[in-house]
Short mmCIF file of C-alpha atoms in Angstrom, two decimals:
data_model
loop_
_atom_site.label_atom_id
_atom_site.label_comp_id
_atom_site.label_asym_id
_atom_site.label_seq_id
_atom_site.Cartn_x
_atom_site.Cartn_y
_atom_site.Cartn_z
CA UNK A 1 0.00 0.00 0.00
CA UNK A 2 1.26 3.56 -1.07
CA UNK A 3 1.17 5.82 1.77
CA UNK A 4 0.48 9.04 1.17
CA UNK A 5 2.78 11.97 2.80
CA UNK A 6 0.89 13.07 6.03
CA UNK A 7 2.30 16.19 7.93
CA UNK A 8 1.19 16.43 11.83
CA UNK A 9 -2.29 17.45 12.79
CA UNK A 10 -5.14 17.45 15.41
CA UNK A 11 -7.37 14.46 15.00
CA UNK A 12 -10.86 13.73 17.14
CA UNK A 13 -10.77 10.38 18.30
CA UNK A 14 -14.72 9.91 19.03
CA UNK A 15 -14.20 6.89 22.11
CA UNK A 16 -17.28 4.62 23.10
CA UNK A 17 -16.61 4.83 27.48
CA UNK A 18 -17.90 2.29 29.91
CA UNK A 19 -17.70 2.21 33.68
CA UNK A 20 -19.71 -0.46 35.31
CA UNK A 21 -19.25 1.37 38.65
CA UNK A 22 -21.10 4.01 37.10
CA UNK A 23 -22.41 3.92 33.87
CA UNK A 24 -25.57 1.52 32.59
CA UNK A 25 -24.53 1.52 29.08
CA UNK A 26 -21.94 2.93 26.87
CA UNK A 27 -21.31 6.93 25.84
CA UNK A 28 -19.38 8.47 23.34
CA UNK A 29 -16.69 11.25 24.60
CA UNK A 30 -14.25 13.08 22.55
CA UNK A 31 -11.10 13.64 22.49
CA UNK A 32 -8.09 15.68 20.49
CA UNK A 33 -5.16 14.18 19.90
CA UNK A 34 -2.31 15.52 18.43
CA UNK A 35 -1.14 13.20 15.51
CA UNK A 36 2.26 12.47 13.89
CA UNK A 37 3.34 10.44 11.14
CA UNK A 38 4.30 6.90 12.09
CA UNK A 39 1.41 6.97 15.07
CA UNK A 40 -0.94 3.92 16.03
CA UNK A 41 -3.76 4.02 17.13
CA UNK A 42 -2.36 2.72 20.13
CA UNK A 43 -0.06 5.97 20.47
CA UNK A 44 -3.00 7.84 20.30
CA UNK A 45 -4.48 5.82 22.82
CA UNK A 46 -1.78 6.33 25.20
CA UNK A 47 -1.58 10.10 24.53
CA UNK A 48 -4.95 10.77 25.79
CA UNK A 49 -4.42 8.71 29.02
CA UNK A 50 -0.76 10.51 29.73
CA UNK A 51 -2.36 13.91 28.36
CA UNK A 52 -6.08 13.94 29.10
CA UNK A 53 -7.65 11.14 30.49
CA UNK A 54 -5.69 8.58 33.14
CA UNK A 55 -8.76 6.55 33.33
CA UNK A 56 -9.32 5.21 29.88
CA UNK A 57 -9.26 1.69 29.95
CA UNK A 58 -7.48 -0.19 27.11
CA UNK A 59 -5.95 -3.71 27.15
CA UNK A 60 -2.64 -4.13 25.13
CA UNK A 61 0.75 -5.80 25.47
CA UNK A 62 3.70 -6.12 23.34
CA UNK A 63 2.50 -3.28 20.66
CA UNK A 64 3.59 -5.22 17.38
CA UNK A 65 0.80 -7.36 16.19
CA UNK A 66 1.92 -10.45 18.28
CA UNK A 67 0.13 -10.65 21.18
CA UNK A 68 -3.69 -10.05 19.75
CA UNK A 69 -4.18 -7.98 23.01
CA UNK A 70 -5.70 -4.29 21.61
CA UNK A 71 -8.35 -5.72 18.94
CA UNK A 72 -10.63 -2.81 19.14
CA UNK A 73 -13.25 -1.43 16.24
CA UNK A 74 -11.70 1.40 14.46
CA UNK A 75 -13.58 3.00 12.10
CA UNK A 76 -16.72 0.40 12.05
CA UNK A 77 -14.08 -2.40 11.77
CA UNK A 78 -12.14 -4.71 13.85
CA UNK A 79 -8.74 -4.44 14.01
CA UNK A 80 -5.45 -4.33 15.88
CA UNK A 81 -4.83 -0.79 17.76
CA UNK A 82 -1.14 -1.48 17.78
CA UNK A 83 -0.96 -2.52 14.10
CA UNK A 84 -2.62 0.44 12.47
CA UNK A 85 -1.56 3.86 11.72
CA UNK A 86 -3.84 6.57 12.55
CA UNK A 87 -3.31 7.96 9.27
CA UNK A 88 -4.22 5.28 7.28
CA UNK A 89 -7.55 5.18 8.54
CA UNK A 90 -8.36 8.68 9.56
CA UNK A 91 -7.46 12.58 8.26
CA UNK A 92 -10.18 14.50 10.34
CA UNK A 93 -11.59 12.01 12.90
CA UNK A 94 -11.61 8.37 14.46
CA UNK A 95 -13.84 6.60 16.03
CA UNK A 96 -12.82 4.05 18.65
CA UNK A 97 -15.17 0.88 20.32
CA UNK A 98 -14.90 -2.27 22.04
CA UNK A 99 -14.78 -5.04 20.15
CA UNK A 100 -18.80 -6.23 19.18
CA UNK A 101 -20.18 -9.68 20.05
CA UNK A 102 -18.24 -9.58 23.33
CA UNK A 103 -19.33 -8.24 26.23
CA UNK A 104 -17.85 -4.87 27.67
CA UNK A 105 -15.52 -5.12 30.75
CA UNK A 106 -14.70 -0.94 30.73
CA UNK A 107 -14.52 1.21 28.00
CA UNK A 108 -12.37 -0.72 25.47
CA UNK A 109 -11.46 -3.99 27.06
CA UNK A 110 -14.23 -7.15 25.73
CA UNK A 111 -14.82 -9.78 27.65
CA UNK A 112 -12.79 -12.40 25.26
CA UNK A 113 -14.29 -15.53 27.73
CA UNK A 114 -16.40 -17.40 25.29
CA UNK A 115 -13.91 -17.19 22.43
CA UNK A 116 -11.45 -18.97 24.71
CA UNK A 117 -14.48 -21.28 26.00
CA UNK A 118 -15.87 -21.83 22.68
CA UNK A 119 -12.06 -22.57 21.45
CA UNK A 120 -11.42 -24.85 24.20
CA UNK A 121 -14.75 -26.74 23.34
CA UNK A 122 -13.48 -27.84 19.59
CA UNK A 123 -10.19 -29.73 21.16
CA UNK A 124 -7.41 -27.78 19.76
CA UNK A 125 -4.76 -29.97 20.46
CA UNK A 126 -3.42 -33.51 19.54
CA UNK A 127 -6.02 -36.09 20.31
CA UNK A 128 -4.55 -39.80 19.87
CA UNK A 129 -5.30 -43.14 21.70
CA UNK A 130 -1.71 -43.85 22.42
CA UNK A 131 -1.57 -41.95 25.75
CA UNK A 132 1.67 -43.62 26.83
CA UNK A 133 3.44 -42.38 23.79
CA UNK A 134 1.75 -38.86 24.36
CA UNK A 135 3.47 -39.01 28.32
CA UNK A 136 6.77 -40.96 27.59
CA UNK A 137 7.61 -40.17 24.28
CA UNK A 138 10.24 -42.29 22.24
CA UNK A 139 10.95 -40.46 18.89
CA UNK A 140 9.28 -38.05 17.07
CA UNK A 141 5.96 -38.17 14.76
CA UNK A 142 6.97 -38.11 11.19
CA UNK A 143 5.46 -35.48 9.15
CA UNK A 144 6.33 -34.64 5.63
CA UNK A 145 6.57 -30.42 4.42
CA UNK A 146 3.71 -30.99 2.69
CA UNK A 147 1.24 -32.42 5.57
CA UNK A 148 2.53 -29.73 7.49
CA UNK A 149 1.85 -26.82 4.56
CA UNK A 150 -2.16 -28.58 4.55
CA UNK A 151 -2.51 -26.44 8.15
CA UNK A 152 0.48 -24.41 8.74
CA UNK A 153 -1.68 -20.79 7.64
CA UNK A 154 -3.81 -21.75 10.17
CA UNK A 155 -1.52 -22.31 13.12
CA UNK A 156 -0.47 -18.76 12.81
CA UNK A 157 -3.71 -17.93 14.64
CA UNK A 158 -2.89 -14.90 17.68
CA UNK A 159 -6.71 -15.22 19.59
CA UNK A 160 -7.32 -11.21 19.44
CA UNK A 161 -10.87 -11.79 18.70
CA UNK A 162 -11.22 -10.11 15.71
CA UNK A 163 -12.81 -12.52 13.13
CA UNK A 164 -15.42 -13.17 16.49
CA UNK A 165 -16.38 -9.08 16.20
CA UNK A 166 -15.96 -9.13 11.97
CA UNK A 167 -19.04 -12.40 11.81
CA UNK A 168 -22.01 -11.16 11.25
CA UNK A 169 -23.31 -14.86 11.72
CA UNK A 170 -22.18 -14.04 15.58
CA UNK A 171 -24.04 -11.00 15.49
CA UNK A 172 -27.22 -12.68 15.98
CA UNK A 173 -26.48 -16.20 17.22
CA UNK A 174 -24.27 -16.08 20.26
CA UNK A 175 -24.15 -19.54 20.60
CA UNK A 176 -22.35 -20.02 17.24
CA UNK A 177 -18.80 -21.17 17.62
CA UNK A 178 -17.37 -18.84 15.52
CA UNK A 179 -14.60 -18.39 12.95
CA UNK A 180 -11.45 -18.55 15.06
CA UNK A 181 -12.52 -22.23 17.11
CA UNK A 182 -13.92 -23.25 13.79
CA UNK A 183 -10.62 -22.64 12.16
CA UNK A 184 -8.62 -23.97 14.75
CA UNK A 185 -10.50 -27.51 14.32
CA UNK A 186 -9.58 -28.08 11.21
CA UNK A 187 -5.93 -26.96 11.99
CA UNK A 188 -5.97 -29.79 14.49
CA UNK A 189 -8.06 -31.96 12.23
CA UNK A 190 -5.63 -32.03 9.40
CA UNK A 191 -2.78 -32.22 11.27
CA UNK A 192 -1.47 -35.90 10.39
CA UNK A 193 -0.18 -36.59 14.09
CA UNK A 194 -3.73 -36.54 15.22
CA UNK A 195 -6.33 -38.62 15.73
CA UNK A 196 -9.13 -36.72 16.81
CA UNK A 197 -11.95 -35.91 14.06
CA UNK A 198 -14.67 -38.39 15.44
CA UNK A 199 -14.12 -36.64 18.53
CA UNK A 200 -14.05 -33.19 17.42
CA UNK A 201 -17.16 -33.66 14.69
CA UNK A 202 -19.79 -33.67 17.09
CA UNK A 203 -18.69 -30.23 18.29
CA UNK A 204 -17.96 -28.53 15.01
CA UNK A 205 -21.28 -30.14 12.80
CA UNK A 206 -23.29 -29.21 15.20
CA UNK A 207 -26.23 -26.73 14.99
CA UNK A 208 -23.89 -23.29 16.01
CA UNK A 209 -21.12 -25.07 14.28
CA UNK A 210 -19.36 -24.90 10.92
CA UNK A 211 -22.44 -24.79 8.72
CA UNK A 212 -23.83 -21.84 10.28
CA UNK A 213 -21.05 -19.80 8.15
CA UNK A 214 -22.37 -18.36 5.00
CA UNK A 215 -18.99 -17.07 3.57
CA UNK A 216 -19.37 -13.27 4.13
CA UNK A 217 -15.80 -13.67 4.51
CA UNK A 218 -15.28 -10.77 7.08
CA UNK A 219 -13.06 -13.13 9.11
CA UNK A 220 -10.52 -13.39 6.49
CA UNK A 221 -10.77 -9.91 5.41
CA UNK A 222 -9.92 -8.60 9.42
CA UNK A 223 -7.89 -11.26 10.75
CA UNK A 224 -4.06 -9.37 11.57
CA UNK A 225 -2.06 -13.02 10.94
CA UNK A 226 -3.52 -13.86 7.28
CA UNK A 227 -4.86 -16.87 8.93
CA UNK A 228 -8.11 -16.82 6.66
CA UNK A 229 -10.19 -18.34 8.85
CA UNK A 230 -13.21 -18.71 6.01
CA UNK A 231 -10.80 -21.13 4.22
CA UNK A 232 -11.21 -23.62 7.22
CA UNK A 233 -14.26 -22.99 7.75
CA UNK A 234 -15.10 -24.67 4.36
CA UNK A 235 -12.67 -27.39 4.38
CA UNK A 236 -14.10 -28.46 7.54
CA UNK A 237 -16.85 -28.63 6.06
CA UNK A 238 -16.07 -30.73 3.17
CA UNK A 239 -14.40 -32.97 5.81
CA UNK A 240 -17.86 -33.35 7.63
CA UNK A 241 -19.80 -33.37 4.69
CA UNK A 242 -17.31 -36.51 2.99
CA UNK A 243 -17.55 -37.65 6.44
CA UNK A 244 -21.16 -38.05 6.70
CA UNK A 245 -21.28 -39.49 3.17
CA UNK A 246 -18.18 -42.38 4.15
CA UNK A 247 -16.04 -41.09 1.63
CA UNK A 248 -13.09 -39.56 3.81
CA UNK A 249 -10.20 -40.99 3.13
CA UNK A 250 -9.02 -42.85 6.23
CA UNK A 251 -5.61 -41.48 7.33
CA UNK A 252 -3.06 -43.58 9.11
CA UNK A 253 -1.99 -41.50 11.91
CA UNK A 254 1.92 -40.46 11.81
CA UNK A 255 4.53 -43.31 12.21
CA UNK A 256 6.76 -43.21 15.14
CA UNK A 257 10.94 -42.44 14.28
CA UNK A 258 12.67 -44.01 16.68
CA UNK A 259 16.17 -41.86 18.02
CA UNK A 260 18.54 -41.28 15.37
CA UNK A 261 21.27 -43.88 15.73
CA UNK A 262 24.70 -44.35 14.51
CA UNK A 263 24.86 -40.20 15.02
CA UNK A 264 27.16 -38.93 17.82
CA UNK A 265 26.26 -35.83 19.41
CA UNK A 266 28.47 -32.89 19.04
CA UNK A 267 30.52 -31.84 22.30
CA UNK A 268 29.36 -28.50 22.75
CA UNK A 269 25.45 -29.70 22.87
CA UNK A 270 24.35 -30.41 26.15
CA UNK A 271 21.80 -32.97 27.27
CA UNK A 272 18.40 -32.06 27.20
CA UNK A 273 17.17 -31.18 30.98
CA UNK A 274 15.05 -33.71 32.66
CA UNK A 275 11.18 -33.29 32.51
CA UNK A 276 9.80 -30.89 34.94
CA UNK A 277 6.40 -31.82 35.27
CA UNK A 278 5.02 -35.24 36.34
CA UNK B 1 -16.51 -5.88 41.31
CA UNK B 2 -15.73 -5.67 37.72
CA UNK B 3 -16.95 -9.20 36.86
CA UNK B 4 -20.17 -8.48 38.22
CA UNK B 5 -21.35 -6.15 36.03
CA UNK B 6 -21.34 -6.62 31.53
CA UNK B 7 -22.47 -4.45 28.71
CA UNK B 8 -23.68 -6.81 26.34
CA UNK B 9 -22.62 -5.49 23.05
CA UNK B 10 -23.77 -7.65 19.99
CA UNK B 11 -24.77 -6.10 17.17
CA UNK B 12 -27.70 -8.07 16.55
CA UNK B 13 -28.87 -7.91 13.27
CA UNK B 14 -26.84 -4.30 12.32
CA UNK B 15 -24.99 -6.57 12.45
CA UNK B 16 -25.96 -8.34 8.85
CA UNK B 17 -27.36 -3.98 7.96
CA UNK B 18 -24.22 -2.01 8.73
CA UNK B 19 -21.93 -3.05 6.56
CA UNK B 20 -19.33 -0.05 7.05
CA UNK B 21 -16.01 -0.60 5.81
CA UNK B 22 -16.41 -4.29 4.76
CA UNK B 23 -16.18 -6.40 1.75
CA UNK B 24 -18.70 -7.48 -0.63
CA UNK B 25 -19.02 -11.04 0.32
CA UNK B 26 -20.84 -9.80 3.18
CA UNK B 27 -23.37 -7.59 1.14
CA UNK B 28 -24.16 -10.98 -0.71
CA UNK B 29 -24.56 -12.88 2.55
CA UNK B 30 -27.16 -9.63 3.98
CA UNK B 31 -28.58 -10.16 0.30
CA UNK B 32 -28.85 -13.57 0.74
CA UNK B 33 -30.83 -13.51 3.94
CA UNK B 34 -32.80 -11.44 3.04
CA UNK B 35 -34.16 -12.58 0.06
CA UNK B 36 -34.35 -16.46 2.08
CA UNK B 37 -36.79 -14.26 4.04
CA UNK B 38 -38.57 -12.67 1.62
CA UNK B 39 -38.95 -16.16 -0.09
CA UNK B 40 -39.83 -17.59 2.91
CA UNK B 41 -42.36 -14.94 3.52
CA UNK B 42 -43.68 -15.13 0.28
CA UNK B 43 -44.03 -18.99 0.34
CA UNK B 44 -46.65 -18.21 3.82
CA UNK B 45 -48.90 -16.12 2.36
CA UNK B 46 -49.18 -18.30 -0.99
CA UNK B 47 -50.25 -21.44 1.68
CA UNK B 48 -52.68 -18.79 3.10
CA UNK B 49 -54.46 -17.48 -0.03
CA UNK B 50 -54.58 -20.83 -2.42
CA UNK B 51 -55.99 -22.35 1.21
CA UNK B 52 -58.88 -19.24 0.69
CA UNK B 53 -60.24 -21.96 -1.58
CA UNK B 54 -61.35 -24.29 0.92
CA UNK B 55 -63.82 -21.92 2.03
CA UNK B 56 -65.60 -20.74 -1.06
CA UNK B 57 -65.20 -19.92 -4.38
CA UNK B 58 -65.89 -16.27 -3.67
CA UNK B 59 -63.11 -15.94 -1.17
CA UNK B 60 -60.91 -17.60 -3.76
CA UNK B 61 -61.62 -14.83 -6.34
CA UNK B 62 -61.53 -11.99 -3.96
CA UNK B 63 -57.92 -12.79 -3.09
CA UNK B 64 -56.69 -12.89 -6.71
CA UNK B 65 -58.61 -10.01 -7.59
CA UNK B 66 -56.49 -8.13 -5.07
CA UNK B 67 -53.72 -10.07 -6.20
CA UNK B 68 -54.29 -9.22 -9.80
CA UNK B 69 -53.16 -4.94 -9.28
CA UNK B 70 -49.95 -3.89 -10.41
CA UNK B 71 -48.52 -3.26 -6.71
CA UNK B 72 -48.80 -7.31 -6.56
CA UNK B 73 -47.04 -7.39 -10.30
CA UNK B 74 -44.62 -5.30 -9.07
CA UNK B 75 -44.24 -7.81 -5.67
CA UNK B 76 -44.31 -11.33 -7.93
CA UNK B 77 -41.77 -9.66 -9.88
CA UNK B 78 -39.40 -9.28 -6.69
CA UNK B 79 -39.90 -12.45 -5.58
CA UNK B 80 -38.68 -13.28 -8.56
CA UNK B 81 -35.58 -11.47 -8.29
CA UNK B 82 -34.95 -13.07 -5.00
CA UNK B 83 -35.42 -16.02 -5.79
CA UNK B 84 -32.88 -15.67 -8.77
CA UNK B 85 -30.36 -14.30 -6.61
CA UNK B 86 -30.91 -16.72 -3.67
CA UNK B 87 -30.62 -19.65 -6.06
CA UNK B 88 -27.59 -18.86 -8.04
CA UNK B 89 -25.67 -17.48 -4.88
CA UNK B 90 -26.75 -20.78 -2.91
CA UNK B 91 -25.10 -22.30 -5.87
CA UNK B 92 -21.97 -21.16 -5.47
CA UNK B 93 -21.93 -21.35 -1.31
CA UNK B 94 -22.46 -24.39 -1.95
CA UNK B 95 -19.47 -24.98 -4.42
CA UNK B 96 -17.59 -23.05 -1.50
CA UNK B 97 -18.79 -25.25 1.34
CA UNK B 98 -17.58 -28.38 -0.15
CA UNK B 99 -14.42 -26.84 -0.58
CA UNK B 100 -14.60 -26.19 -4.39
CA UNK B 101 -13.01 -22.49 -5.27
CA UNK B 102 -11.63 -21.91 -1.65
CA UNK B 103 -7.94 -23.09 -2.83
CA UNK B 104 -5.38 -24.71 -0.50
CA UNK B 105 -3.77 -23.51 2.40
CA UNK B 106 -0.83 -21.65 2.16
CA UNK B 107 1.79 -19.56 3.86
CA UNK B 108 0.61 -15.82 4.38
CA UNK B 109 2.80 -13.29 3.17
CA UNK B 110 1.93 -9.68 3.68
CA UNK B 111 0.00 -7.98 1.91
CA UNK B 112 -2.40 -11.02 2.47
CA UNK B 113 -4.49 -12.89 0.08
CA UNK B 114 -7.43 -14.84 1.38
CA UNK B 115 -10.09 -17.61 0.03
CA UNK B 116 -11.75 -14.79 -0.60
CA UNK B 117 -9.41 -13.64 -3.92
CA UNK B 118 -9.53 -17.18 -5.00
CA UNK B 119 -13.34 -17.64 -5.40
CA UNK B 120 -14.36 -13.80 -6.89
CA UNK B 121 -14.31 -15.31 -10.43
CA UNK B 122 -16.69 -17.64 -9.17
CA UNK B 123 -18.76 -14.94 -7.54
CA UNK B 124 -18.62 -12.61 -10.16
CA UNK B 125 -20.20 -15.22 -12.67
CA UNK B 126 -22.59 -16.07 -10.35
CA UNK B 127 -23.34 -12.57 -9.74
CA UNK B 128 -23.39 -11.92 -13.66
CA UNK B 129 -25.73 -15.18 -14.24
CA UNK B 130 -28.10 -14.09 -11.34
CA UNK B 131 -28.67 -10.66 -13.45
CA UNK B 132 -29.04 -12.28 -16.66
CA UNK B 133 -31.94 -14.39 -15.14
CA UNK B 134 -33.46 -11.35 -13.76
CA UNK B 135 -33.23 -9.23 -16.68
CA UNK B 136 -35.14 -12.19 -18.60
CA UNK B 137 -37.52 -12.58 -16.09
CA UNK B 138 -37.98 -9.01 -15.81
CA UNK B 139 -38.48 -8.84 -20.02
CA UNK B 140 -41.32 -11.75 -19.50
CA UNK B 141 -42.98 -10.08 -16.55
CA UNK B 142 -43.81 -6.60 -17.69
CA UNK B 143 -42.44 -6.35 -21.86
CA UNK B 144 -44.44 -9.43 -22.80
CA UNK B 145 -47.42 -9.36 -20.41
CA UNK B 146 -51.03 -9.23 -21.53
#
């Protein structure tokens, strides 16, 4: 993206407030912040509660697109305070929300609970039968570049709860799973080290769950990572729907490599330390 | 103290209405809705006013006499047109929901490209098909009507 040549000004950042102690819904209160080139949102943010307002309430961390702490709605649309320059989005004013579809703890902090519930619910981790191998291991799964390349876009998913906000499938059916557990079942599911589709099917093709999306593709278009969430959506859907007709291919799950032998181990390479957790 | 106290904050059906800064996809999905309901709608009253002719004849023929004004022309026509729409678009959702025109998954690199890129040829024929249908329906509705 060209960015165009923007010389300091004053912008109004319109902010949608919230104090439970105090408030029964949401107002709006404005705010003028003086704007450089190279400024985030995030800047901004920080500006008015050094400047103006100590008591603005923001969640962020590590202010480089990493953590998917300060998802907020910007302009009508989800998206990562830290990651977006004011100027790219505004010239005379900016408005600033909570994310929508999550509750609001204070001003512009969401309750982010029933993505992590909801994402907890789909089993997003390895599910095999072989639970001795799982605690003791004794090699490594096998897995080719190209079973890993079937679900690596989708492992790059940060949890900042902006494909939740973007669904307008969420909007009116809170019980829907949602693009980002969606998306992370099928990450598990096609992962060739595990085992766990029977398991995870009666979650995801469910009434709230994969075939409530309708493609309006605003989960891809907002997420920060380029997970495209939308993509798995629909090839977890194909899975279910060749699932339900007995045509999925049954995979064998990944073979077992014993230690490497015959290798010495270099000198300067120390031992691995000793498990630290029963 | 804090956890006691929520503003809800879903945007309810806005939620499908304000679009804002988003992408098209999600006008077709509103669209799509939409005309389901309208359909849906439609498909009600037509089991309510053929069902008039249980009751008598007369009651039959006052319906489609108030049927037969050019407000209801007008309204047959747009059911119609959602109909064409919701049929061609549920076409290609569901080419996209068995995984047809999504494309694989691959390793993002900024700028990023989505599913989204990969099945616009498919929408815009759909799109283009949709119109076609309508513009021949709408030629037979009101051109060649008696």
């Amino acid at each position: 993206m060209t960015r165009k040549l923007q010389k300091e000004t004053d912008i109004t950042f319109h902010i949608r407030r919230y104090n439970p102690d105090v408030d029964d819904k949401p107002h709006w209160q404005k705010f003028i912040v003086h704007v450089e080139p190279g400024m985030t949102v995030l800047d901004g943010l920080h500006q008015i509660r050094e400047t103006q307002d100590a008591s603005l309430s923001m969640r962020y961390s590590c202010r480089m697109g990493v953590c998917g702490s300060c998802g907020m709605l910007l302009n009508g649309r989800p998206a990562l305070a830290c990651n977006t320059q004011i100027f790219d989005i505004a010239s005379k004013a900016l408005t600033v929300a909570s994310l929508p579809n999550f509750d609001i703890v204070k001003d512009l902090v969401p309750d982010l609970t029933p993505l992590f519930s909801k994402h907890i619910s789909t089993y997003p981790y390895i599910v095999r039968d072989d639970a001795d191998e799982m605690l003791n291991p004794t090699g490594e799964f096998f897995q080719s570049p190209d079973e890993l390349t079937e679900y690596l876009q989708f492992t790059y998913c940060i949890k900042c709860g902006l494909c939740m906000a973007a669904c307008p499938t969420m909007a009116t059916d809170p019980n829907y799973l949602g693009p980002q557990p969606l998306a992370q079942s099928y990450r598990y599911t096609k992962d060739t080290r595990d085992d766990g589709f029977n398991l995870r099917k009666k979650v995801v093709g469910g009434s709230h769950g994969a075939f409530r999306c309708h493609y309006a593709g605003e989960c891809s278009n907002v997420c920060p990572k380029g997970v495209d969430p939308a993509r798995a959506i629909q090839l977890m859907k194909r899975e279910l729907v060749l699932d339900y007709l007995k045509l999925r291919k049954h995979r064998t799950k990944s073979a077992i490599l014993g230690k490497p032998e015959g290798v010495k181990r270099r000198p300067e390479i120390p031992e691995a330390p000793c498990f630290t957790k029963e | 103290m804090l956890q006691d106290k929520r503003c809800p904050n879903s945007i309810g059906v806005w939620g499908w209405l304000g679009g804002g800064r988003w992408g098209l996809e999600r006008y077709l999905y509103t669209l799509h809705r939409l005309t389901g309901l309208g359909i849906l709608l439609y498909f009600i009253l037509h089991i309510l006013v053929t069902s008039s002719r249980v009751f008598s004849e007369k009651a039959w023929e006052t319906w489609m006499g108030v049927f037969s004004s050019p407000v209801f022309k007008i309204g047959e026509f747009l059911v119609y047109v959602a109909f064409a729409y919701h049929a061609i678009n549920g076409i290609r959702l569901i080419l996209i929901e068995l995984g047809f025109s999504v494309g694989k998954a691959e390793e993002p690199i900024y700028p990023y490209k989505s599913s989204l890129n990969v099945q616009r040829p498919l929408m815009i024929v759909s799109i283009i098909v949709a119109a076609v249908l309508i513009a021949a329906g709408g030629y037979d509705f009101f051109a060649l009507a008696h």
